Coordinates of C-alpha atoms and ligand atoms in Angstrom, one line a residue:
X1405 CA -9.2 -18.0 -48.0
X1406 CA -8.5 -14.4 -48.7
X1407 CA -6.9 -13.2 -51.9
X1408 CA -5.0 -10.2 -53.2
X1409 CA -4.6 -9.4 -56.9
X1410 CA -3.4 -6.4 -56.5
X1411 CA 0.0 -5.9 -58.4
X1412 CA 2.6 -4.4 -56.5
X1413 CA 4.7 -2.3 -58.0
X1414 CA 8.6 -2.2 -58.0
X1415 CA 11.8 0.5 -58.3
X1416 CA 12.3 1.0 -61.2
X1417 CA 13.6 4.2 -63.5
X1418 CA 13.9 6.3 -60.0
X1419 CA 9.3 5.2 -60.4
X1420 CA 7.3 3.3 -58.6
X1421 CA 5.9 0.7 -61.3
X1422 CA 4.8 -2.5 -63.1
X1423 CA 6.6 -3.6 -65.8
X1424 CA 5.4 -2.4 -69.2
X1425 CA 4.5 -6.0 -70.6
X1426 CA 2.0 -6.3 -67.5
X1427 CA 3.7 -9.6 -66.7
X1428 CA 3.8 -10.7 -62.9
X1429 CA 4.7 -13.6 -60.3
X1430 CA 1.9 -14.7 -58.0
X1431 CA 3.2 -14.8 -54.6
X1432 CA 1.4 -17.3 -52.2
X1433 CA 2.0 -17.9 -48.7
X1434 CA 4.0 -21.2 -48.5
X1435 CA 1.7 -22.1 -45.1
X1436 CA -2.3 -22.0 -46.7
X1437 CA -1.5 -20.8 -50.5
X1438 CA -3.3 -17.3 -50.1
X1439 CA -2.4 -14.8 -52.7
X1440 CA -0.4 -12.1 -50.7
X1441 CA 0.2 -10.3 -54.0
X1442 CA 2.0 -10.2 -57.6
X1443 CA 5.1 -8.6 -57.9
X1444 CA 6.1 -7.1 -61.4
X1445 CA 8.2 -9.8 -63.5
X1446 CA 10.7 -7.3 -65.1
X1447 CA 12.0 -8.1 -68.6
X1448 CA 16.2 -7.5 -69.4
X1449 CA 15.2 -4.1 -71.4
X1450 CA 13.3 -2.3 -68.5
X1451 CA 16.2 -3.3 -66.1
X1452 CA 18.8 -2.0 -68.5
X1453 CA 17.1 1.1 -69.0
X1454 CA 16.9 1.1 -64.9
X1455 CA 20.0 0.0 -64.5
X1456 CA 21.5 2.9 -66.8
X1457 CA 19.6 5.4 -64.0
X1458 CA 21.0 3.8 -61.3
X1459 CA 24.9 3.8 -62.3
X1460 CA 24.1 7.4 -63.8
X1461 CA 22.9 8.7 -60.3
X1462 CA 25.9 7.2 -58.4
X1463 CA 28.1 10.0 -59.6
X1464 CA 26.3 12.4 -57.5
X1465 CA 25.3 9.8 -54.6
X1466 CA 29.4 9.6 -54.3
X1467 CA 30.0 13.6 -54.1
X1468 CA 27.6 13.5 -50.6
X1469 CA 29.1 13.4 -47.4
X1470 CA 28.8 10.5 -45.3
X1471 CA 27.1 12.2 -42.8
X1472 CA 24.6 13.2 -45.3
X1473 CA 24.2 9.5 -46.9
X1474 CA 24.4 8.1 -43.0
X1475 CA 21.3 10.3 -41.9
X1476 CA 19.0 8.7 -44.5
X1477 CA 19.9 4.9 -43.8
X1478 CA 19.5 6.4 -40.0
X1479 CA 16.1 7.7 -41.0
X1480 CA 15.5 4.2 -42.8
X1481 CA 16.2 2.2 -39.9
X1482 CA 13.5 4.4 -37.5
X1483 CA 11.0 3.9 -40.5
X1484 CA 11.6 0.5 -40.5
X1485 CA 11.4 0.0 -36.7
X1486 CA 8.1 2.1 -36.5
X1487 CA 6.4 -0.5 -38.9
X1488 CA 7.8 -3.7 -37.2
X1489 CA 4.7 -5.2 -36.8
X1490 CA 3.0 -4.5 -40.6
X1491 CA 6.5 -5.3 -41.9
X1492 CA 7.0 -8.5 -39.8
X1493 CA 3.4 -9.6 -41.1
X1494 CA 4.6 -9.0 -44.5
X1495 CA 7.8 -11.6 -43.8
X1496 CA 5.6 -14.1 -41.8
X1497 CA 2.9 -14.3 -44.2
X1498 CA 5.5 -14.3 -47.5
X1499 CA 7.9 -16.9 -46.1
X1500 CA 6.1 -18.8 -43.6
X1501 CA 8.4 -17.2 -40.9
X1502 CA 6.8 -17.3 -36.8
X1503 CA 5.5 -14.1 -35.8
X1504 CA 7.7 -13.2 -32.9
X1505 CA 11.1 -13.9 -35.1
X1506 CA 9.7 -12.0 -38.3
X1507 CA 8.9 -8.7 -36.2
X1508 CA 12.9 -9.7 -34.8
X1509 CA 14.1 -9.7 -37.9
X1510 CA 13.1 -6.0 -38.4
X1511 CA 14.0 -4.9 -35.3
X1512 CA 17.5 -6.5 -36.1
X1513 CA 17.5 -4.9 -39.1
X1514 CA 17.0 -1.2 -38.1
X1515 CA 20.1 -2.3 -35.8
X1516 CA 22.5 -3.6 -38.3
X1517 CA 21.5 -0.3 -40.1
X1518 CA 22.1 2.0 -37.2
X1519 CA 26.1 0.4 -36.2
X1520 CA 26.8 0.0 -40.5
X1521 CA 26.7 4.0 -40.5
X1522 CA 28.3 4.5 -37.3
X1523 CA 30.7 2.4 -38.4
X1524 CA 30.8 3.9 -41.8
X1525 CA 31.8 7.3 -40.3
X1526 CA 34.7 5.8 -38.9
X1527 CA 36.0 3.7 -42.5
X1528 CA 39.3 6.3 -42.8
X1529 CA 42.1 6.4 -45.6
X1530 CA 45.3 6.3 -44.9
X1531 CA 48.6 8.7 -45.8
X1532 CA 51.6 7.3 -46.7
X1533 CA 55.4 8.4 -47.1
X1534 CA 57.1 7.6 -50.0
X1535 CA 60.8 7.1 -47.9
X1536 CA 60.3 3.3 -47.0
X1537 CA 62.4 2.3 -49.2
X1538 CA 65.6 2.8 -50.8
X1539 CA 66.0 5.9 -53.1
X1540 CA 62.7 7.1 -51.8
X1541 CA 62.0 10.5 -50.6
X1542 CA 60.0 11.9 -48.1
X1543 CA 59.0 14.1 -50.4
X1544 CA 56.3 11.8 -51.7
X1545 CA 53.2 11.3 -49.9
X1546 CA 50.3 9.2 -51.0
X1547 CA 46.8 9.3 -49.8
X1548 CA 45.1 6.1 -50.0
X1549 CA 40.8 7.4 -49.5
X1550 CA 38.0 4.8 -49.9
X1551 CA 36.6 5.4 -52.6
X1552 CA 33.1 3.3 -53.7
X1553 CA 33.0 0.6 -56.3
X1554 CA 29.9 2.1 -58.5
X1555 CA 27.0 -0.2 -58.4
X1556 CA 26.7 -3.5 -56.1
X1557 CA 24.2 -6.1 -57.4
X1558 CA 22.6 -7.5 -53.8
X1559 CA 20.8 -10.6 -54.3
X1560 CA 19.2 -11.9 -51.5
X1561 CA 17.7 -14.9 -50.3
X1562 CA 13.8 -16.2 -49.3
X1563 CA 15.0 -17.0 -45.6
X1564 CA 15.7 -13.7 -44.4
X1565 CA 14.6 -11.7 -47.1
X1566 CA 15.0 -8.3 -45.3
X1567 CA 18.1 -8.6 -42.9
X1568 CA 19.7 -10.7 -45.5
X1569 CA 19.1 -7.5 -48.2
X1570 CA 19.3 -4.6 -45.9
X1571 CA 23.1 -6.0 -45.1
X1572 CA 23.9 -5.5 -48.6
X1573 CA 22.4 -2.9 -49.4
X1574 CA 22.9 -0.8 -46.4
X1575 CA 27.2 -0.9 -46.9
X1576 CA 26.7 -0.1 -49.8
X1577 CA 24.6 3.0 -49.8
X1578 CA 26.7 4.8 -47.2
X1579 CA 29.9 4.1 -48.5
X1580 CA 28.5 6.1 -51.9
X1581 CA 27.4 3.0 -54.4
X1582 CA 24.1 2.2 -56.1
X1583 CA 22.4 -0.7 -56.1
X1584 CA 20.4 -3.2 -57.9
X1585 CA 18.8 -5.4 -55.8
X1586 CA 17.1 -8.4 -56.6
X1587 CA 15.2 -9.8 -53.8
X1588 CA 14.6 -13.4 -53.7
X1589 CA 11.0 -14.1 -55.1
X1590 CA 9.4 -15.8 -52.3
X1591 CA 10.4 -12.4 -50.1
X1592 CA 10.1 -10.0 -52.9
X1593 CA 7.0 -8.4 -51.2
X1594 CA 8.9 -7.9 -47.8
X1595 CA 11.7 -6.1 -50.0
X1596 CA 9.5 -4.0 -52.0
X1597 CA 8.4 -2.8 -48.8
X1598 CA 11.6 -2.6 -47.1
X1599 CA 12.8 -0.5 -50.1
X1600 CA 9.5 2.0 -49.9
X1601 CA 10.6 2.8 -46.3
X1602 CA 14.1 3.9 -47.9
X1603 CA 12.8 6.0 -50.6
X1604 CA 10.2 8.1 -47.7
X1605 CA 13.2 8.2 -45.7
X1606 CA 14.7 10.5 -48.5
X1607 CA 16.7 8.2 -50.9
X1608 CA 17.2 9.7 -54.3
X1609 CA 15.1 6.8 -56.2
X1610 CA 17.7 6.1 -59.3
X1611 CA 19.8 5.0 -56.7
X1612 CA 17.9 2.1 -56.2
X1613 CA 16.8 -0.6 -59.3
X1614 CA 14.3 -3.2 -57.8
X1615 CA 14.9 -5.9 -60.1
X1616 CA 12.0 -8.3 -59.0
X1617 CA 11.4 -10.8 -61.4
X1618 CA 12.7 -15.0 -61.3
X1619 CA 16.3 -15.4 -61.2
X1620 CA 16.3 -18.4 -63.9
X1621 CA 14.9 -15.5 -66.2
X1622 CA 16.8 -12.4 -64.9
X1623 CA 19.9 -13.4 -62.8
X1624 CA 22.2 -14.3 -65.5
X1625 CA 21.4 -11.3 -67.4
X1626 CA 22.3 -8.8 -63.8
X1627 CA 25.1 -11.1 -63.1
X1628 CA 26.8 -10.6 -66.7
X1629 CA 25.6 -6.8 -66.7
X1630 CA 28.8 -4.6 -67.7
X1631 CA 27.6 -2.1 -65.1
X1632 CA 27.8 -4.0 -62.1
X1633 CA 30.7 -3.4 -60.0
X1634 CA 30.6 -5.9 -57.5
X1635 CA 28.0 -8.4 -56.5
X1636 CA 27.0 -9.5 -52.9
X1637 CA 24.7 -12.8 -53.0
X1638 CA 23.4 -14.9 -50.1
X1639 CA 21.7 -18.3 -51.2
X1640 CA 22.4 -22.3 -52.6
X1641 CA 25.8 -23.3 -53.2
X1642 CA 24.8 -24.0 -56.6
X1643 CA 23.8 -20.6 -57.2
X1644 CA 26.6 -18.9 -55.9
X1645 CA 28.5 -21.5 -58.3
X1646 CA 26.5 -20.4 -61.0
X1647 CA 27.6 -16.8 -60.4
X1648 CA 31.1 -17.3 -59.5
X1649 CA 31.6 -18.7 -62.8
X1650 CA 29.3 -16.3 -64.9
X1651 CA 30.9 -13.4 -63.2
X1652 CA 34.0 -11.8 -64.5
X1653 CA 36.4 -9.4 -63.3
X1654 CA 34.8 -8.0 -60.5
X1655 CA 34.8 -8.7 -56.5
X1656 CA 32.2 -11.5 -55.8
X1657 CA 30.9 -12.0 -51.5
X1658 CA 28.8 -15.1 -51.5
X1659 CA 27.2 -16.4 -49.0
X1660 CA 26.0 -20.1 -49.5
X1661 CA 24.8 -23.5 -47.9
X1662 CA 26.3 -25.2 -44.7
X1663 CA 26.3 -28.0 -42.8
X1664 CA 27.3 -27.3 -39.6
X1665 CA 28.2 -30.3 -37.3
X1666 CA 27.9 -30.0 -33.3
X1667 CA 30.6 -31.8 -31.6
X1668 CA 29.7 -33.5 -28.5
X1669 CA 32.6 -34.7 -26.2
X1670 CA 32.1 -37.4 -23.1
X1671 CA 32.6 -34.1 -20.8
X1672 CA 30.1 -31.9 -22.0
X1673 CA 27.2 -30.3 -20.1
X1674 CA 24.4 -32.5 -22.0
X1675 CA 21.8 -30.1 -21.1
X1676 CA 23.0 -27.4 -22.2
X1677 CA 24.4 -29.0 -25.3
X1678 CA 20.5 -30.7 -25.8
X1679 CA 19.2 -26.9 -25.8
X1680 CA 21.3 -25.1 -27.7
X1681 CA 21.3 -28.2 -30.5
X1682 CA 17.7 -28.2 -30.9
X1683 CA 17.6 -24.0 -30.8
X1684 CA 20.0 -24.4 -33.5
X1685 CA 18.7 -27.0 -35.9
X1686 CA 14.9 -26.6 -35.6
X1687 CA 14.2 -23.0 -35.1
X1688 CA 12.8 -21.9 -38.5
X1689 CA 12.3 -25.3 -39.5
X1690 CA 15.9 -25.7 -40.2
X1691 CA 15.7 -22.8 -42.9
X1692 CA 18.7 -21.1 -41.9
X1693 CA 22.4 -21.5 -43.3
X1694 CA 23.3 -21.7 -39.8
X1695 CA 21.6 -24.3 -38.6
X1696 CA 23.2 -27.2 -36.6
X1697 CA 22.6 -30.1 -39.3
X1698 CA 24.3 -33.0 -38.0
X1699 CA 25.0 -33.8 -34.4
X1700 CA 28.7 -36.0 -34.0
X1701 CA 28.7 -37.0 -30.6
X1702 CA 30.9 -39.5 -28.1
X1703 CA 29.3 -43.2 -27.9
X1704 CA 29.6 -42.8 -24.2
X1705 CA 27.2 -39.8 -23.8
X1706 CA 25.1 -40.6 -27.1
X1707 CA 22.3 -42.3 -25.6
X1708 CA 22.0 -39.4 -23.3
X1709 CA 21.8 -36.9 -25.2
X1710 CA 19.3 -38.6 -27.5
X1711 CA 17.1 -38.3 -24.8
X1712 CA 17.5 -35.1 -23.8
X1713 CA 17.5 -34.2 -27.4
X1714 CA 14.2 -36.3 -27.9
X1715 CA 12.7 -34.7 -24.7
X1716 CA 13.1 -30.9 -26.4
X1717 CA 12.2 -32.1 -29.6
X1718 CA 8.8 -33.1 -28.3
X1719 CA 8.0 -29.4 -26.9
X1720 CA 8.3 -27.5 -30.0
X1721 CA 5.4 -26.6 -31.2
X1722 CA 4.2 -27.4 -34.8
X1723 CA 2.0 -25.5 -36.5
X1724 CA 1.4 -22.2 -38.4
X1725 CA 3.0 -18.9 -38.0
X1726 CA 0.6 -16.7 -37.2
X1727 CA 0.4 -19.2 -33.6
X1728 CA 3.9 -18.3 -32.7
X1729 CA 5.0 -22.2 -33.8
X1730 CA 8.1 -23.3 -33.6
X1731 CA 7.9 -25.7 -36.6
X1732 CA 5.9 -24.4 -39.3
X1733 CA 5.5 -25.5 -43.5
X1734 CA 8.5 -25.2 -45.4
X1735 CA 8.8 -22.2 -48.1
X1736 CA 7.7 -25.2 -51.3
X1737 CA 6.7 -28.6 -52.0
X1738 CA 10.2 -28.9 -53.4
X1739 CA 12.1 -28.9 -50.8
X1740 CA 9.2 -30.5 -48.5
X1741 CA 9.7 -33.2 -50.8
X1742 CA 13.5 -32.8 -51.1
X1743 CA 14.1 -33.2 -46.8
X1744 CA 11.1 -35.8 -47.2
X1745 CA 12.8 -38.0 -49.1
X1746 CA 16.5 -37.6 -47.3
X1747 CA 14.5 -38.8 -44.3
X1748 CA 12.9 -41.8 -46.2
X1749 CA 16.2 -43.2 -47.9
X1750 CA 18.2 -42.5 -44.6
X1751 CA 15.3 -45.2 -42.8
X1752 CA 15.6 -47.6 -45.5
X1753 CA 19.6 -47.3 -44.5
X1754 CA 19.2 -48.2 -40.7
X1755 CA 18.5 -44.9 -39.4
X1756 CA 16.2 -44.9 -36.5
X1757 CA 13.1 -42.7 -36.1
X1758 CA 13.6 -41.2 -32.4
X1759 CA 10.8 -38.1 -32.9
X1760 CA 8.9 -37.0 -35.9
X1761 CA 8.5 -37.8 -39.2
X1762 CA 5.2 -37.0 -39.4
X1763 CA 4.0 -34.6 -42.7
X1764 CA 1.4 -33.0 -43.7
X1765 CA 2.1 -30.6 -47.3
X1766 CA 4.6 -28.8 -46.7
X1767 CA 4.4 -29.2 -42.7
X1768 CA 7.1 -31.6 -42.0
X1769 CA 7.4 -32.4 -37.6
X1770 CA 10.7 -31.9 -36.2
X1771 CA 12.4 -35.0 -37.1
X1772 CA 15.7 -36.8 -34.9
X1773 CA 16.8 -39.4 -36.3
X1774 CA 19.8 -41.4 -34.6
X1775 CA 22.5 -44.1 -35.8
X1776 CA 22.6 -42.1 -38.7
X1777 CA 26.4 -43.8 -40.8
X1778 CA 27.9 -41.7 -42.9
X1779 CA 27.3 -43.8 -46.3
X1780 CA 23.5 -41.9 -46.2
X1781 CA 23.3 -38.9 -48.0
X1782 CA 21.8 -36.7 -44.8
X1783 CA 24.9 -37.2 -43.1
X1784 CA 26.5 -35.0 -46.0
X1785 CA 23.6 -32.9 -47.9
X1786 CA 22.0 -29.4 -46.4
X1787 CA 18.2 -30.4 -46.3
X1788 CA 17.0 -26.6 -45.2
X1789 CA 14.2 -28.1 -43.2
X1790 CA 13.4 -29.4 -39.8
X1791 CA 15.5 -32.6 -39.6
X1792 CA 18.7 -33.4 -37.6
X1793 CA 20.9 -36.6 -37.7
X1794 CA 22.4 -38.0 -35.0
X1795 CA 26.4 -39.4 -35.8
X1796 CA 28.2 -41.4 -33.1
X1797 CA 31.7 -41.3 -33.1
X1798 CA 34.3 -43.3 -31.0
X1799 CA 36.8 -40.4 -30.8
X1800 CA 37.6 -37.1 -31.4
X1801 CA 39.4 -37.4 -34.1
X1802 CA 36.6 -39.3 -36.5
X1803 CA 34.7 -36.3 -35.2
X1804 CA 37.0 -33.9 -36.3
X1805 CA 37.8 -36.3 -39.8
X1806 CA 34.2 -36.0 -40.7
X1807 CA 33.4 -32.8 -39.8
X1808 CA 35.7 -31.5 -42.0
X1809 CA 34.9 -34.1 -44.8
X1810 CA 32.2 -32.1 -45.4
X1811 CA 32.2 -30.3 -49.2
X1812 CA 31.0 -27.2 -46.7
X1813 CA 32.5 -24.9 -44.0
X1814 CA 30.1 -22.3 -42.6
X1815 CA 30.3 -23.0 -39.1
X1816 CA 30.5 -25.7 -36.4
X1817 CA 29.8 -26.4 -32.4
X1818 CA 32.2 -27.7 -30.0
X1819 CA 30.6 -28.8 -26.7
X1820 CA 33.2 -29.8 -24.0
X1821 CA 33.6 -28.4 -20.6
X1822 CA 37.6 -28.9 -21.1
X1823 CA 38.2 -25.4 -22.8
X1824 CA 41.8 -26.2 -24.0
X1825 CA 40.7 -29.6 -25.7
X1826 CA 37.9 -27.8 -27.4
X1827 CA 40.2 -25.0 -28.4
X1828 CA 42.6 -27.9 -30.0
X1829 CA 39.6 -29.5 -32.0
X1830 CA 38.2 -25.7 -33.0
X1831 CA 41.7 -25.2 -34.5
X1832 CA 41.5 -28.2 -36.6
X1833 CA 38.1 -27.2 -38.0
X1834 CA 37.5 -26.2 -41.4
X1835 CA 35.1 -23.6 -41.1
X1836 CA 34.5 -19.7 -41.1
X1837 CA 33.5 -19.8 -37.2
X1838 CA 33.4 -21.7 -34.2
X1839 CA 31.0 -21.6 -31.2
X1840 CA 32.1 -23.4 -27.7
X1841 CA 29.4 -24.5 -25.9
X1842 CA 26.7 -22.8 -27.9
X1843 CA 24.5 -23.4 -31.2
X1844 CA 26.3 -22.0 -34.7
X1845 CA 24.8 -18.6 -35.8
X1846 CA 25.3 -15.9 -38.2
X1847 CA 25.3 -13.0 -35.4
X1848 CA 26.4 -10.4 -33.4
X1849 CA 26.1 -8.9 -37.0
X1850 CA 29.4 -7.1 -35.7
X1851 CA 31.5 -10.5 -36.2
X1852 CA 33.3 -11.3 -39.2
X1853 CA 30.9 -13.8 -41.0
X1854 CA 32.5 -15.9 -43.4
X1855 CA 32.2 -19.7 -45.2
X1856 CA 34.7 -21.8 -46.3
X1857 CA 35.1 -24.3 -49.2
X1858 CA 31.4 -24.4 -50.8
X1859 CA 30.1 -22.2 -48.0
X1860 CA 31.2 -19.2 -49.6
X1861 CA 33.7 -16.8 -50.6
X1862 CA 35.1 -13.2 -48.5
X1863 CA 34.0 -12.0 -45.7
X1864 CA 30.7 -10.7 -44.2
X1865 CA 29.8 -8.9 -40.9
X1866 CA 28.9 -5.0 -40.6
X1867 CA 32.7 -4.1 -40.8
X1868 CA 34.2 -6.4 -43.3
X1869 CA 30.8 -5.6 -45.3
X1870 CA 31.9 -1.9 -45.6
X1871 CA 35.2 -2.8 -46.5
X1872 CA 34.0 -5.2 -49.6
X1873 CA 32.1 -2.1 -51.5
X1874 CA 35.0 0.1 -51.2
X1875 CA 38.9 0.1 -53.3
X1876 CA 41.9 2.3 -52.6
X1877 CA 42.1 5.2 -54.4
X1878 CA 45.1 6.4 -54.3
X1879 CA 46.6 9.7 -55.0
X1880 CA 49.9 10.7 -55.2
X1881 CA 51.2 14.2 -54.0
X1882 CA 55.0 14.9 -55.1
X1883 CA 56.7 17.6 -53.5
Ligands
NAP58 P1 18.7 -19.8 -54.0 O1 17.7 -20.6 -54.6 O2 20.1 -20.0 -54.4 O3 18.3 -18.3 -54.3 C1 19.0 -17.2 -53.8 C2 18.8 -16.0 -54.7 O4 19.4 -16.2 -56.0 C3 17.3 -15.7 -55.0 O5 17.1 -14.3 -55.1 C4 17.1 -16.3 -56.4 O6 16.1 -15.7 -57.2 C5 18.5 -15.9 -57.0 N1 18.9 -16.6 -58.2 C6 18.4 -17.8 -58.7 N2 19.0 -18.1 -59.9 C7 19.9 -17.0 -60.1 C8 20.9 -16.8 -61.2 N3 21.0 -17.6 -62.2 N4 21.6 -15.6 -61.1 C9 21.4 -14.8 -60.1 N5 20.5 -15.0 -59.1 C10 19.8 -16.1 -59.1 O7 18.7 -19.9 -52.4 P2 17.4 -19.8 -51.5 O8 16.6 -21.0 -51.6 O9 16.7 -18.5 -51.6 O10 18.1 -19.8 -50.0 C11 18.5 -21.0 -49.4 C12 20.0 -21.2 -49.5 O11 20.7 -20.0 -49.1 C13 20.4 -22.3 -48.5 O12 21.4 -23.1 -49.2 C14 21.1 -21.5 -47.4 O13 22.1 -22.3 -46.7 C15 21.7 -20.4 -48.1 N6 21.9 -19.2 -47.2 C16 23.1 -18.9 -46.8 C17 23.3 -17.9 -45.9 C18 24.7 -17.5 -45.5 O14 24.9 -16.5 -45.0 N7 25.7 -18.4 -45.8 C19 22.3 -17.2 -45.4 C20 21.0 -17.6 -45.8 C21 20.8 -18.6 -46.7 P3 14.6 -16.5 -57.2 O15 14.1 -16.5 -55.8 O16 13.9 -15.6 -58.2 O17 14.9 -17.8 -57.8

C-alpha cells in the first residue's frame, strides 16, 4: 500500500495554506484505505478572517464586466478539461468513483461551465413604465438590473464532489458573487484541485475561501455566518434540514435525498425498461440522488421483468475502480453497514434474494431483491448503495398512491408504451421531474432540476442556477 502524508494546502486569505494550528483530516480512499492526502482542518477564526477577504473582494469582483468574469470560468473550464485524466484520478481514488465516469465527470464539468457563461451573458434586466396603473405616468421608468447577492456559501457533496461544486460555484462567479465553498470531506482533494485550476486560470484569490475542514465542526458556524448571502447545498435530507432551520433570512437552494420509484405498466417495453432500471439504480453503486430506488411494477409483467432485471444485474461488473467496475466499495463502513442491514431486515420480512447480497467491507454486490411490501423500511428509506427493491402493484393507482407516499420527491420513471396514460400518471406524481420511458437523472444540466417535499427546496439547472445568486435592483428614473 502506498501512502501520502503530504498536507495539502487550501484557499484561504487570497493564500495557498495549512491552517495555523497544523490540524488536518486524513483522507483515505474508501476502496483499499491508502492515504491520498490530509487536507487542512480549518478552525472558525481562520475562516472569519478568510471569509472577511472574500466579501471584501466582491465589491470589485461586481464592478467587472461579464465578459471579463465569463473569460476566466471559460479559461477554468479548458484548464479543467486539459487535466481530465489527473483530475478524474483524483475523484476515482477519493471517492471510489469508476475511471471512465470520474474523467466524465470533468469533462461534464468544463461543459456546465462553458453554457453557465454563455448563458450568463444573456441574464438581461428589464425597463419598466410607471403608467400601468391608474394615476401613473409615463414619466416614470424603472430599471430592474441583476444585481449579485454578495457571497454564496456552496457546500457540496462526496458523490460528485466536482460537478456538484463547480455548479455552485460557477453561477455564482459570473454573475459577480464570492464564494465560500466547503467541499464535502471525502472529495475535498478533488475540490482543492478543481479550485487551483480556477485561481491559474486568473481568479482574484480572496474571491474564493476554501473552507475544508468537517462540517459537524465548521458547517454550523458558515451556515450562521452574518456574511453569507445565500447558500447553495447539495447532500442528506437531514443536513439540508439542519440548515434550513439554522439559516435565517437569506435564500436557501438545497438539494437533498430521493427515492425515485420506476413505474412499470402491463404495456411497457420490458427490455428497455430492464436496462434503463438497472443503468439507473446500480451505476455508482446507487450513490447518486438520482438513482431509481424502488421499482413498482404490474403483477402481470413482474415476473418478467425480474428476469430481465436479474439477467443485467448479473453482468455488471464488481470490483474496484481503477478496473472500470460497475459496482465498486461504498464511500464508508457506515453506510456499507447502513444498506447492509436494510437488506438484512427486509429478508427477515419475506423479501426474496433474486441477485446479490454478497459483501465483502465496504464492497456490497448489486443486490435485487423482489416481493419487497411496503411495511419494510427499504421500500421507504434512501440506502445510497447498490440495492433495488422490487414492489408489485395490482394497479396504477396503488402505484401512483405509493409513489407519492413517499416523505421524498426528486424524480420518478414511468414506463408504458401508451404515451397519454403515462402522461395521466406523470401528472399525478409528486416530484421535481418525470422521465417516460427512461431511467431518472439529474441532467441535460440545461433542465430545471428541482426536488419536492424532503428532496429539496428551489430550483437548480444552469439557468435557474443563475437566477438564484442574483435580486432585482431596481432603480427608479423620474422624469
Ligand atoms: P451529507 O452528509 O449531508 O454532506 C453534504 C455536505 O454537507 C458535506 O460537505 C458535509 O461536510 C456538509 N455538512 C455536514 N454537516 C453540516 C452542517 N452542520 N452544516 C453545513 N454543512 C454540513 O451528504 P453526503 O453523504 O455527502 O451526500 C449524500 C446525500 O446527498 C444523499 O442523500 C444524496 O441523495 C444527496 N444528494 C442529492 C443530490 C441532489 O441534487 N438532490 C445530489 C447528490 C447527492 P462533511 O463531508 O465534512 O461532513
Amino acid at each position: 500500500m502506498t501512502t501520502n502524508t503530504e498536507t495539502i494546502k487550501t484557499l484561504i486569505n487570497g493564500q495557498w495554506a495549512e491552517s495555523a494550528s497544523e490540524a488536518t483530516i486524513e483522507i483515505k480512499a474508501p476502496h483499499n484505505d491508502e492515504l491520498i492526502g490530509r487536507v487542512p482542518s480549518l478552525s472558525q477564526n481562520e475562516l472569519n478572517d478568510s471569509i472577511s477577504k472574500t466579501v471584501a473582494a466582491q465589491e470589485d469582483w461586481a464592478t467587472k464586466s461579464i465578459q471579463e468574469r465569463g473569460s476566466i470560468l471559460l479559461k477554468w473550464a479548458d484548464i479543467l478539461e486539459s487535466r481530465k485524466e489527473e483530475l478524474g484520478a483524483t475523484i476515482m481514488k477519493e471517492v471510489a468513483k469508476k475511471k471512465s465516469s470520474a474523467e466524465g465527470e470533468v469533462t461534464r464539468t468544463a461543459d456546465f461551465i462553458r453554457y453557465t457563461v454563455e448563458e450568463a451573458y444573456r441574464l438581461h434586466g428589464d425597463a419598466l413604465r410607471g403608467d400601468s396603473f391608474k394615476g401613473g405616468s409615463k414619466k416614470k421608468i424603472g430599471l430592474a438590473e441583476k444585481a449579485p447577492l454578495g457571497t454564496i456559501l456552496a457546500i457540496g457533496p462526496f458523490n460528485y464532489p466536482m460537478n456538484l461544486s463547480a455548479s455552485k460555484i460557477a453561477p455564482a462567479l459570473v454573475m459577480g458573487n464570492s464564494v465560500i465553498f466547503k467541499p464535502a470531506t471525502q472529495g475535498a482533494i478533488s475540490g482543492i484541485k478543481m479550485v487551483e485550476a480556477l485561481i491559474e486560470a486568473g481568479l482574484p484569490a480572496e474571491l474564493v475561501t476554501l473552507a475544508t475542514g468537517r462540517g459537524s465542526v465548521i458547517g454550523d458556524f458558515l451556515v450562521q455566518h452574518p456574511s453569507v448571502d445565500m447558500i447553495n447545498f447539495t447532500g442528506g435530507t437531514a443536513t439540508g434540514e439542519h440548515i434550513s432551520k439554522l439559516s435565517s433570512m437569506i435564500p436557501v437552494v438545497l438539494e437533498l435525498g430521493g427515492k425515485d420509484p420506476a413505474i412499470v405498466l402491463e404495456d411497457a417495453d420490458l427490455d428497455k425498461a430492464a436496462k434503463e432500471i438497472v443503468a439507473g439504480a446500480y451505476s455508482y453503486s446507487g450513490q447518486r440522488c438520482t438513482a431509481i430506488k424502488r421499482v413498482l411494477v404490474k403483477d402481470e409483467v413482474a415476473d418478467e421483468l425480474v428476469q430481465k432485471i436479474e439477467a443485467k444485474v448479473k453482468d455488471l461488473k464488481v470490483g474496484m475502480p481503477e478496473d472500470n467496475a460497475d459496482i465498486t466499495p461504498l464511500i464508508d463502513d457506515k453506510s456499507a453497514d447502513y444498506v447492509q442491514g436494510l437488506i438484512d431486515e427486509a429478508k427477515e420480512q419475506g423479501a426474496t434474494v433474486v441477485a446479490g447480497d454478497k459483501r465483502d467491507g465496504r464492497l456490497l454486490n448489486a443486490t435485487l431483491l423482489d416481493n419487497v411490501t411496503t411495511e419494510m423500511r427499504i421500500a421507504w428509506e434512501e440506502p445510497f448503495g447498490p440495492v433495488l427493491p422490487i414492489i408489485r402493484v395490482s394497479s396504477e393507482e396503488e402505484a401512483v398512491r405509493i409513489a407519492n407516499d413517499s416523505e421524498y420527491g426528486l424524480q420518478a420513471s414511468v414506463f408504458s408504451n401508451d404515451t397519454d396514460r403515462a402522461m395521466r400518471i406523470a401528472e399525478k406524481l409528486e416530484v421535481g421531474t418525470v422521465q417516460l420511458n427512461a431511467k431518472t437523472e439529474r441532467g441535460p444540466d440545461h433542465f430545471p432540476f428541482l426536488g419536492v417535499k424532503s428532496s429539496g427546496l428551489g430550483v437548480q439547472g444552469i439557468t435557474e442556477a443563475l437566477r438564484s445568486v442574483v435580486r432585482d435592483k431596481v432603480t427608479v428614473i423620474n422624469m
